[in-house]
Backbone as XML, in Angstrom:
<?xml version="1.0"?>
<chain id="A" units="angstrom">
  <residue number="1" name="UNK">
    <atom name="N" x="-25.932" y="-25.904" z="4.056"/>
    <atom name="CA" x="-26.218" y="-25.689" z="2.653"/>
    <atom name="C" x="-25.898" y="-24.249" z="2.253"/>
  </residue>
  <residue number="2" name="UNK">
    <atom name="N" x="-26.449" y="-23.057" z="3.035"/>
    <atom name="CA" x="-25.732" y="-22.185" z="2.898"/>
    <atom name="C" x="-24.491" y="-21.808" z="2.784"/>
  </residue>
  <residue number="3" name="UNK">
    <atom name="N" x="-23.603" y="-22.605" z="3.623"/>
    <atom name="CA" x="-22.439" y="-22.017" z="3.893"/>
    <atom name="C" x="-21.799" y="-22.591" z="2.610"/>
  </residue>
  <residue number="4" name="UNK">
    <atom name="N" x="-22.062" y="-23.598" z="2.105"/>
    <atom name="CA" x="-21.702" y="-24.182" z="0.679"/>
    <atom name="C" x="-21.818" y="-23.066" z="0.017"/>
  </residue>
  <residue number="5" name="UNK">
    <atom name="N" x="-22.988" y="-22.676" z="-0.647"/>
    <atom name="CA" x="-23.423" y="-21.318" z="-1.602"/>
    <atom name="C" x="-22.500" y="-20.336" z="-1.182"/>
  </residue>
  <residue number="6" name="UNK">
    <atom name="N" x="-21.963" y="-19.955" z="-0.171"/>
    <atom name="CA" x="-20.985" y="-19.082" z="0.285"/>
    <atom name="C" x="-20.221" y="-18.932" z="0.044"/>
  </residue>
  <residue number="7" name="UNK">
    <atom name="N" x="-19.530" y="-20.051" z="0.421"/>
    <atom name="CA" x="-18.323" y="-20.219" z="-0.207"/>
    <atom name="C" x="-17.692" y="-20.902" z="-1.879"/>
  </residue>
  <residue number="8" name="UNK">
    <atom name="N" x="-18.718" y="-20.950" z="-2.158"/>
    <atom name="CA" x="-18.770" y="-21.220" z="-3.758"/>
    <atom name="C" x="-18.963" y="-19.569" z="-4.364"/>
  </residue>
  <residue number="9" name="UNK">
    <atom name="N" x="-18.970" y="-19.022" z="-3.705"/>
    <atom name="CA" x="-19.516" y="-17.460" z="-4.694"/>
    <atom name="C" x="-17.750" y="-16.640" z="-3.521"/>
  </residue>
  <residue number="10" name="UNK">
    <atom name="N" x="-17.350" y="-17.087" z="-3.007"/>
    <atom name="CA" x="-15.764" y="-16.282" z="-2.403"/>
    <atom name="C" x="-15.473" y="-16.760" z="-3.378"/>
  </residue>
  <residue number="11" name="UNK">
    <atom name="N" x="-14.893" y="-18.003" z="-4.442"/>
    <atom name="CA" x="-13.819" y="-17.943" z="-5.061"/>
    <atom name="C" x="-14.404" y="-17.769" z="-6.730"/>
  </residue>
  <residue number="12" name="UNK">
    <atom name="N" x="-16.028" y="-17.397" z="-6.795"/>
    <atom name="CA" x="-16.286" y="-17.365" z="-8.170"/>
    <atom name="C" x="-15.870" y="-16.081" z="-9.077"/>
  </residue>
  <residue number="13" name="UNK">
    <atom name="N" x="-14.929" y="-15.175" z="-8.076"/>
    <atom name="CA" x="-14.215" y="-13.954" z="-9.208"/>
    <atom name="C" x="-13.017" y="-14.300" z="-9.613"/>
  </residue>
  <residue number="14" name="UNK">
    <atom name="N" x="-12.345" y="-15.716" z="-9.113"/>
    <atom name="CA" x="-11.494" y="-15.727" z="-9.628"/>
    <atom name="C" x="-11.560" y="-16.507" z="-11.052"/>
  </residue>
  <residue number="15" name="UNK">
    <atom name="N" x="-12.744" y="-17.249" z="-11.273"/>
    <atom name="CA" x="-13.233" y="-17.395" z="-12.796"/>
    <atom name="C" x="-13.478" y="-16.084" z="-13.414"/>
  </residue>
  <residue number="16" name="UNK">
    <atom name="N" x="-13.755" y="-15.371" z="-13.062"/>
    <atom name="CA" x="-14.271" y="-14.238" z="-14.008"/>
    <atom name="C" x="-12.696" y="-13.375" z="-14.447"/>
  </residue>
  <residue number="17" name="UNK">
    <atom name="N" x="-12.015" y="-13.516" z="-13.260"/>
    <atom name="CA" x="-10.765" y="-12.525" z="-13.764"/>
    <atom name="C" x="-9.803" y="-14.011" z="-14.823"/>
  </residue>
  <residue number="18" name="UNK">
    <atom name="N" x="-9.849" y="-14.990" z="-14.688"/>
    <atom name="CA" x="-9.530" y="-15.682" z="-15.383"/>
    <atom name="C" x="-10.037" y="-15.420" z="-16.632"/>
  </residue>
  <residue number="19" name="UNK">
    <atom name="N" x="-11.242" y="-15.188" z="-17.040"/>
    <atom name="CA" x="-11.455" y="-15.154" z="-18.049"/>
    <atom name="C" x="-11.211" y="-13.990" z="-18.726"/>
  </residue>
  <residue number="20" name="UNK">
    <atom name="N" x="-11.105" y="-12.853" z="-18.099"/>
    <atom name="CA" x="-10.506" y="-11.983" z="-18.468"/>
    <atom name="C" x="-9.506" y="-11.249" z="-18.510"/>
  </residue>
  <residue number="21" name="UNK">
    <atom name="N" x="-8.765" y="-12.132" z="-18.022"/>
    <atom name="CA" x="-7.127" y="-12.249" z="-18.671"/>
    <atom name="C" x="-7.038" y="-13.259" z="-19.994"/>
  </residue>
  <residue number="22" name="UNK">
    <atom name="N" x="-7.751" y="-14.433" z="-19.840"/>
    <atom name="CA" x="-7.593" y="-15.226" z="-21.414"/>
    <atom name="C" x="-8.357" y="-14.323" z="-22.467"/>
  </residue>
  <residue number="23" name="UNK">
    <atom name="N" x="-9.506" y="-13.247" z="-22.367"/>
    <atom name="CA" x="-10.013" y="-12.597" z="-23.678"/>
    <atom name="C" x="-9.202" y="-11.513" z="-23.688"/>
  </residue>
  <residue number="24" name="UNK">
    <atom name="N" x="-8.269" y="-10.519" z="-22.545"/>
    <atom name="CA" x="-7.099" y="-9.600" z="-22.941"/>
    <atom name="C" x="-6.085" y="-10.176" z="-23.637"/>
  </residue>
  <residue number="25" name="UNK">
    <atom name="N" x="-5.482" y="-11.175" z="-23.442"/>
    <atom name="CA" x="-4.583" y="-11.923" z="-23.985"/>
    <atom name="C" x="-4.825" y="-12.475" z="-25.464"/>
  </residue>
  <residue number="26" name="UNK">
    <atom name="N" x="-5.980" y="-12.605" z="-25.325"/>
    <atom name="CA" x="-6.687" y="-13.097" z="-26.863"/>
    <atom name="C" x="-6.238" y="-11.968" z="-27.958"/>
  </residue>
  <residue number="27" name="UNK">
    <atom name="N" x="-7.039" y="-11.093" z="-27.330"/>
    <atom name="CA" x="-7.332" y="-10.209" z="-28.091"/>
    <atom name="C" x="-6.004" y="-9.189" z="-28.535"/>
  </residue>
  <residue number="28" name="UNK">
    <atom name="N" x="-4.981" y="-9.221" z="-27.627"/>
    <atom name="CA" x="-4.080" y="-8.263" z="-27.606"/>
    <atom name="C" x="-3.040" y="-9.328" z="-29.024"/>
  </residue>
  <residue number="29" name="UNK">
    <atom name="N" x="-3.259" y="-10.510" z="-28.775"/>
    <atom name="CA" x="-2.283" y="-11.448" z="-30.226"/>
    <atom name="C" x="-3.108" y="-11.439" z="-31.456"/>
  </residue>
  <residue number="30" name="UNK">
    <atom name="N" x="-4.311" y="-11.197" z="-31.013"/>
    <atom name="CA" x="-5.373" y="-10.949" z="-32.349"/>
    <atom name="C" x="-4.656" y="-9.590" z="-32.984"/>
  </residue>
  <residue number="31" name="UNK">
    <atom name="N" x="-4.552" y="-8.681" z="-32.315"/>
    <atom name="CA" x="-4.252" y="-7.262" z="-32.903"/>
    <atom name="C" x="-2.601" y="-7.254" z="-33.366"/>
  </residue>
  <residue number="32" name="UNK">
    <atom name="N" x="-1.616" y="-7.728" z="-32.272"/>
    <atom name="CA" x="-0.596" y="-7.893" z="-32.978"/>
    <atom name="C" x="-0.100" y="-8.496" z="-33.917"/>
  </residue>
  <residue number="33" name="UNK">
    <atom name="N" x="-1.304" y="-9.604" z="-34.094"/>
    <atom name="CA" x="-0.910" y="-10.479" z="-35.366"/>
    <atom name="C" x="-1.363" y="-9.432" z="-36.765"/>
  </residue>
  <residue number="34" name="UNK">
    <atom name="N" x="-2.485" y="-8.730" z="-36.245"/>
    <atom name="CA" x="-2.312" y="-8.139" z="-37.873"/>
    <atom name="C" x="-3.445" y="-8.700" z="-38.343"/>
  </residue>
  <residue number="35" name="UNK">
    <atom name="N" x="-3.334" y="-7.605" z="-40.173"/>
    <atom name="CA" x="-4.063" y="-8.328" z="-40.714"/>
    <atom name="C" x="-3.581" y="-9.321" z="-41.649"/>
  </residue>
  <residue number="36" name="UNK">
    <atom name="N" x="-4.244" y="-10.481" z="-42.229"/>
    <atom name="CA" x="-3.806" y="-11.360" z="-42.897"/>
    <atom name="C" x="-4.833" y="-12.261" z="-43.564"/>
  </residue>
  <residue number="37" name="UNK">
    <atom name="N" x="-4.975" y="-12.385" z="-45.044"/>
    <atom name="CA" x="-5.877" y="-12.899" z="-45.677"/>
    <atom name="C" x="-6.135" y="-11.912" z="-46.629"/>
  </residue>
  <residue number="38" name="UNK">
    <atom name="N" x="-7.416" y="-12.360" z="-46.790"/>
    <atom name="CA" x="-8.428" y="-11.265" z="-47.685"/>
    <atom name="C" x="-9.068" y="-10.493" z="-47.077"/>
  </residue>
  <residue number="39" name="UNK">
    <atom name="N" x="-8.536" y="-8.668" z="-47.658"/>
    <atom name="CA" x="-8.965" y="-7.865" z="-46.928"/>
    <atom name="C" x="-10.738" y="-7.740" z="-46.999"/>
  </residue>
  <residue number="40" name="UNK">
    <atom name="N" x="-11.359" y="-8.235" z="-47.677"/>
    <atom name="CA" x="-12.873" y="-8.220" z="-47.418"/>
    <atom name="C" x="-13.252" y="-8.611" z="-45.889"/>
  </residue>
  <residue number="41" name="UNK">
    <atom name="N" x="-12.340" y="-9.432" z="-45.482"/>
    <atom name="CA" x="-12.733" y="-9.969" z="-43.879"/>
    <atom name="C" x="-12.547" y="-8.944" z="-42.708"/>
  </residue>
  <residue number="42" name="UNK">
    <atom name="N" x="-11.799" y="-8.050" z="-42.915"/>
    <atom name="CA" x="-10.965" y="-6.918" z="-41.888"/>
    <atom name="C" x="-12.422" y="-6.127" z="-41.332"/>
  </residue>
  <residue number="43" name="UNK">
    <atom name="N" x="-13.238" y="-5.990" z="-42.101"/>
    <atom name="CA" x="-14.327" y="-5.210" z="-40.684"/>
    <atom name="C" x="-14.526" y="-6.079" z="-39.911"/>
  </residue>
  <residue number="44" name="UNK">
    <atom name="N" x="-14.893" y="-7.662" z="-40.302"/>
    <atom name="CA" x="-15.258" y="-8.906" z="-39.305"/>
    <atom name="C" x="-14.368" y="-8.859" z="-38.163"/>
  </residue>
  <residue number="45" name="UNK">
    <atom name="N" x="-12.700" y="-8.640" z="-38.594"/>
    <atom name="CA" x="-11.576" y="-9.703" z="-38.096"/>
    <atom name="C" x="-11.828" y="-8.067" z="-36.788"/>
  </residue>
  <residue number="46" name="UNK">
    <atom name="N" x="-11.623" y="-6.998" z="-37.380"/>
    <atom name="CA" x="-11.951" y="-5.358" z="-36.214"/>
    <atom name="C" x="-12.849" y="-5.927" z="-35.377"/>
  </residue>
  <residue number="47" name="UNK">
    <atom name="N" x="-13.855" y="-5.930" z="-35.709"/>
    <atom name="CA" x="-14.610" y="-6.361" z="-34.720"/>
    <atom name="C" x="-14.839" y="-7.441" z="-33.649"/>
  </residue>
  <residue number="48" name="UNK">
    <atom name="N" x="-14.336" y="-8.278" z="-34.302"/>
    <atom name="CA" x="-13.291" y="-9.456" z="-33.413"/>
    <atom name="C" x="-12.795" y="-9.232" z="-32.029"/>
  </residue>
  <residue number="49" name="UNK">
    <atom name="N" x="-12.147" y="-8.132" z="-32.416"/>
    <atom name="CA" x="-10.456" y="-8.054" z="-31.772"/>
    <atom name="C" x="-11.629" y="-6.779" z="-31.116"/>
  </residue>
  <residue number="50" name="UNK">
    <atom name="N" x="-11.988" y="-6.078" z="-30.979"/>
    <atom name="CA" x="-12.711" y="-5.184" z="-31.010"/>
    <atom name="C" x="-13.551" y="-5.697" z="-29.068"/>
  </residue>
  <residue number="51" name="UNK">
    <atom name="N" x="-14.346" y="-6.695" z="-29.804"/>
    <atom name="CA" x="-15.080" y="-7.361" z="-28.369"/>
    <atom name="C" x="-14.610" y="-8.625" z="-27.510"/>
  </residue>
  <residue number="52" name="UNK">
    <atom name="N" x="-13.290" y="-8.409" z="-27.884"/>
    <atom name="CA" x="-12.593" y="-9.255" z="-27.498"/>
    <atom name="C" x="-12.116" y="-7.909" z="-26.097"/>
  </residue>
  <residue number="53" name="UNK">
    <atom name="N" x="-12.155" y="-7.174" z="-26.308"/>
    <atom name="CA" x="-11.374" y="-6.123" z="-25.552"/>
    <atom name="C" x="-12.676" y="-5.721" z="-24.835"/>
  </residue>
  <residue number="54" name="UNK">
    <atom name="N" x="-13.820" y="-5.334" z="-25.108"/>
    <atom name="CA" x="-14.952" y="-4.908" z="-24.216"/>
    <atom name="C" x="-15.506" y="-6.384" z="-23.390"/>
  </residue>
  <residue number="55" name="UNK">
    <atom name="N" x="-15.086" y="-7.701" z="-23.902"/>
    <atom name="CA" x="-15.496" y="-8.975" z="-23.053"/>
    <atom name="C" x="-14.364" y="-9.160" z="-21.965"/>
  </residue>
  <residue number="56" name="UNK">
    <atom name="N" x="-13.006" y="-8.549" z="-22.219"/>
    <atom name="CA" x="-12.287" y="-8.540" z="-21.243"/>
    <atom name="C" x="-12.827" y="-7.502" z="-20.252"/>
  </residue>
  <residue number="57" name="UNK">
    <atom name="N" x="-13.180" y="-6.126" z="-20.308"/>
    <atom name="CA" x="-13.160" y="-5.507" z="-19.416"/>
    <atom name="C" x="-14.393" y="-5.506" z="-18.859"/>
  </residue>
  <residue number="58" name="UNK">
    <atom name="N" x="-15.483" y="-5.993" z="-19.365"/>
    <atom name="CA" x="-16.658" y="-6.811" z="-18.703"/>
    <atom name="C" x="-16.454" y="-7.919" z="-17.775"/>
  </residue>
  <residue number="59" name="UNK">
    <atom name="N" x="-15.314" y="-8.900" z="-18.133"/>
    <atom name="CA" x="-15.367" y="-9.930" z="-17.226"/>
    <atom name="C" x="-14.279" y="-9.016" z="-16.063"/>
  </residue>
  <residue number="60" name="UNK">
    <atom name="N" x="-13.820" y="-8.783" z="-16.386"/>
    <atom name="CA" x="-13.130" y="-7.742" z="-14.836"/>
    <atom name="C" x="-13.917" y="-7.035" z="-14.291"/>
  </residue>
  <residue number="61" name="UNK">
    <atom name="N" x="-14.671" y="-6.368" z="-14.506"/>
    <atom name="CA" x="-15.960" y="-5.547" z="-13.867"/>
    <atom name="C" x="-16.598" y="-6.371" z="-13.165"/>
  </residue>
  <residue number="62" name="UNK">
    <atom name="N" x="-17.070" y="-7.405" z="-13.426"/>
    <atom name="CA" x="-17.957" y="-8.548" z="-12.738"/>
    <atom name="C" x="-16.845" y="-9.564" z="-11.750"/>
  </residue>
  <residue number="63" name="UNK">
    <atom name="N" x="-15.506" y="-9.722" z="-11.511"/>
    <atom name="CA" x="-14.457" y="-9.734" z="-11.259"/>
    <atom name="C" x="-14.529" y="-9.113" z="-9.599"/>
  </residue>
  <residue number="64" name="UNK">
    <atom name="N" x="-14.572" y="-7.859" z="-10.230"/>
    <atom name="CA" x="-14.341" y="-6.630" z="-8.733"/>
    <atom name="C" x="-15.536" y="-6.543" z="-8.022"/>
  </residue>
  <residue number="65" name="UNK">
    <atom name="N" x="-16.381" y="-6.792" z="-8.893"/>
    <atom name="CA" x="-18.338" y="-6.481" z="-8.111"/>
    <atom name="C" x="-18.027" y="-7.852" z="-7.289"/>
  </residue>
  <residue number="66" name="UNK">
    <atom name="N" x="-17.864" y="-9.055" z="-7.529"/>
    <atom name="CA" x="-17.969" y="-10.742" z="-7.171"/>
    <atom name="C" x="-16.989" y="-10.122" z="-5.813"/>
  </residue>
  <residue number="67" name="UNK">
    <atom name="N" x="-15.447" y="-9.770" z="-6.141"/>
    <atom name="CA" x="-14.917" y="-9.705" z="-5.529"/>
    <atom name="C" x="-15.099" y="-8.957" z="-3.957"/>
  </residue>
  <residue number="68" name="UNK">
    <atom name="N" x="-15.793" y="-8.243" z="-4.120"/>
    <atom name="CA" x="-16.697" y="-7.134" z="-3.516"/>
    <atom name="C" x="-17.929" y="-7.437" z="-2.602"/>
  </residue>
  <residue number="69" name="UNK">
    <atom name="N" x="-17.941" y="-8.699" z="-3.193"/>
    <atom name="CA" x="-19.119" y="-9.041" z="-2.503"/>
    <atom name="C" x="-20.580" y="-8.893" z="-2.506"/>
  </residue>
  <residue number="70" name="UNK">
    <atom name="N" x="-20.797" y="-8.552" z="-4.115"/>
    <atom name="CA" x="-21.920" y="-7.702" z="-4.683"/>
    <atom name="C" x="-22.168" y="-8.434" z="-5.488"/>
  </residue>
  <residue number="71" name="UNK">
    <atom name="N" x="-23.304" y="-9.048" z="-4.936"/>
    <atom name="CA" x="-24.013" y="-10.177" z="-6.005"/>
    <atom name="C" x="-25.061" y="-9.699" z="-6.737"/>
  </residue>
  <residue number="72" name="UNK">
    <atom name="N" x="-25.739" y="-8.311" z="-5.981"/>
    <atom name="CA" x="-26.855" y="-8.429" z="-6.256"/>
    <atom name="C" x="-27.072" y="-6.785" z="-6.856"/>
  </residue>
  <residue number="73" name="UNK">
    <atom name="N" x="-28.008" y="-6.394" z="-7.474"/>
    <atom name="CA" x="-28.497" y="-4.787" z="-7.367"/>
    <atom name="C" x="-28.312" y="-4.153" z="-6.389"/>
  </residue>
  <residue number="74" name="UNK">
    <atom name="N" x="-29.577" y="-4.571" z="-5.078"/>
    <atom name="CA" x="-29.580" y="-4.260" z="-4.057"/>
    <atom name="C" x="-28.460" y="-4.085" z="-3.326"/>
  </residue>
  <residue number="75" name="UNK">
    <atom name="N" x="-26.992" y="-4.780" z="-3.435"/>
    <atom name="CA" x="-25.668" y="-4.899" z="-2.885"/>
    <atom name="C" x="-25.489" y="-3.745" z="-3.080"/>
  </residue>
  <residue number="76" name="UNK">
    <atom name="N" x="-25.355" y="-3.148" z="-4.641"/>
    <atom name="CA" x="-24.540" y="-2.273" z="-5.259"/>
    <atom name="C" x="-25.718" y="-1.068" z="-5.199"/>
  </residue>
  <residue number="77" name="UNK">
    <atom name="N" x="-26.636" y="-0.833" z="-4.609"/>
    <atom name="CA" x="-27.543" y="-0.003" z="-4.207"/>
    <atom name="C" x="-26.985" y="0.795" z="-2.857"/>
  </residue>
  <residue number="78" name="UNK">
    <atom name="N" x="-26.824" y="-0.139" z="-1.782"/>
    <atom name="CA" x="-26.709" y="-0.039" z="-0.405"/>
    <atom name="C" x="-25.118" y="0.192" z="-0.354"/>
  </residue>
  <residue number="79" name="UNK">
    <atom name="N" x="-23.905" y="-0.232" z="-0.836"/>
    <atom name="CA" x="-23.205" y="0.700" z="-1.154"/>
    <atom name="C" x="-22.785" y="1.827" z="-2.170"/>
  </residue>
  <residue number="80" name="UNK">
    <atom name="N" x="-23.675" y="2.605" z="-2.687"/>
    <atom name="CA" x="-24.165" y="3.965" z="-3.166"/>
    <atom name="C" x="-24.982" y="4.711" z="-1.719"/>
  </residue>
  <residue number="81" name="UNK">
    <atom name="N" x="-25.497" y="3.866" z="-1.235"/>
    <atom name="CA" x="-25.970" y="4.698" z="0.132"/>
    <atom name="C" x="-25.210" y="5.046" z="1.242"/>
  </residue>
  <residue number="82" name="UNK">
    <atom name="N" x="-24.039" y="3.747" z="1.081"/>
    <atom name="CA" x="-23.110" y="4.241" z="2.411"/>
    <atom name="C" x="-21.901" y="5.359" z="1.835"/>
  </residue>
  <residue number="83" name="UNK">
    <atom name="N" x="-21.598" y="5.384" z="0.569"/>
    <atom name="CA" x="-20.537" y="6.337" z="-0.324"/>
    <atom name="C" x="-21.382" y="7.507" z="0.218"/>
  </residue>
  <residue number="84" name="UNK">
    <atom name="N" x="-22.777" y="8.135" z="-0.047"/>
    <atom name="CA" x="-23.047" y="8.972" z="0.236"/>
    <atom name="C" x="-23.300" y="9.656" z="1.526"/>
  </residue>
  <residue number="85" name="UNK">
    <atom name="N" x="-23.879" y="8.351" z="2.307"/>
    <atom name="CA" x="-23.561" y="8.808" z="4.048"/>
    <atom name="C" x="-21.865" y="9.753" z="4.196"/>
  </residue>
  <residue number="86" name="UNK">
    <atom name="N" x="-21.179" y="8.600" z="3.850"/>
    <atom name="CA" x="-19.705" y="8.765" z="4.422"/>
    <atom name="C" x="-19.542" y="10.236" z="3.792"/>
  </residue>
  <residue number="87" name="UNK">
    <atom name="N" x="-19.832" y="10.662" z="2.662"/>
    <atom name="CA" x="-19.345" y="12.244" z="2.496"/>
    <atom name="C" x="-20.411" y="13.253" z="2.862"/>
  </residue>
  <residue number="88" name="UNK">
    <atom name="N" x="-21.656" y="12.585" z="3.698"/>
    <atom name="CA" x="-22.358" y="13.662" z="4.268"/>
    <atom name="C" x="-23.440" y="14.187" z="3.244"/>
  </residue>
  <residue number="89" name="UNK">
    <atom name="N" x="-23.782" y="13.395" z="2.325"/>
    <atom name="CA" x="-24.446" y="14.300" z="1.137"/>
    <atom name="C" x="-25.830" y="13.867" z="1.298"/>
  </residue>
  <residue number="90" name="UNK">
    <atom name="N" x="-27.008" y="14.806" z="1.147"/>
    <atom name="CA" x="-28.318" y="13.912" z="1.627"/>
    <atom name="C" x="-28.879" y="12.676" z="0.664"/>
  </residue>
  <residue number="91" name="UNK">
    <atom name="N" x="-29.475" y="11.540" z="1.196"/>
    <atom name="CA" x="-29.895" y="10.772" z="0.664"/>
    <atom name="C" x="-31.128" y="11.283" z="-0.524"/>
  </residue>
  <residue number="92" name="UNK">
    <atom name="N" x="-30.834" y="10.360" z="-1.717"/>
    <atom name="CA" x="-32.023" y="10.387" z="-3.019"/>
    <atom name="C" x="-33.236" y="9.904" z="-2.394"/>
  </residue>
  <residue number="93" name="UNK">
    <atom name="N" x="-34.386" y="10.997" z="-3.015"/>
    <atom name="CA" x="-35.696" y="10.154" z="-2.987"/>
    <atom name="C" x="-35.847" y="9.797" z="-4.432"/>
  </residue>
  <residue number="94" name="UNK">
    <atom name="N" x="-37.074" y="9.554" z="-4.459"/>
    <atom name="CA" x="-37.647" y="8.731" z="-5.880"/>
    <atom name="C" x="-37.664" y="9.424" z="-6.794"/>
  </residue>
  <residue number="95" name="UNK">
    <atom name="N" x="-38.148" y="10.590" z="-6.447"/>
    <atom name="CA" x="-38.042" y="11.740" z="-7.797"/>
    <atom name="C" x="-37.013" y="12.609" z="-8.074"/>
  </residue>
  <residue number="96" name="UNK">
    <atom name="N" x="-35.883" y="12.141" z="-7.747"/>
    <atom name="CA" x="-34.804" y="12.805" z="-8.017"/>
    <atom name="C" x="-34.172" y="12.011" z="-9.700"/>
  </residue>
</chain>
């Protein structure tokens, strides 16, 4: 049962970079298309095109973490601890 969950989470970044290639792609024909209509809509249509571009580079972020093997906080905790071993720098306590 585990090894199921396992291997269901190796290929789940390649949904995420999927999807964020379809909202770059979105978004990049959103902008080249322009504007068109009634300009009353153009702050809407900006903003559009706008988080169309921060949902792409969100789903790539979550992409490289998946990819990475970092499911969790704690993942992405414990390598911040080994980055800092490896250059020798002393470990954080709590009140830092």
């Amino acid at each position: 049962m585990e090894e199921e969950k396992e291997s269901g989470r190796a290929f789940s970044h390649w949904w995420w970079a999927l999807a964020s290639g379809v909202q770059l792609g979105w978004g990049v024909l959103s902008y080249r298309r322009g504007c068109a209509g009634e300009s009353r809509l153009m702050p809407l249509k900006a903003f559009a095109v706008a988080s169309l571009f921060v949902g792409a580079g969100a789903s790539a972020s979550v992409s490289v973490l998946h990819a990475s093997g970092i499911y969790k906080v704690e993942d992405l905790l414990e390598v911040g601890a080994n980055i800092r071993r490896g250059l020798r720098v002393r470990p954080r306590t709590g009140e830092e």
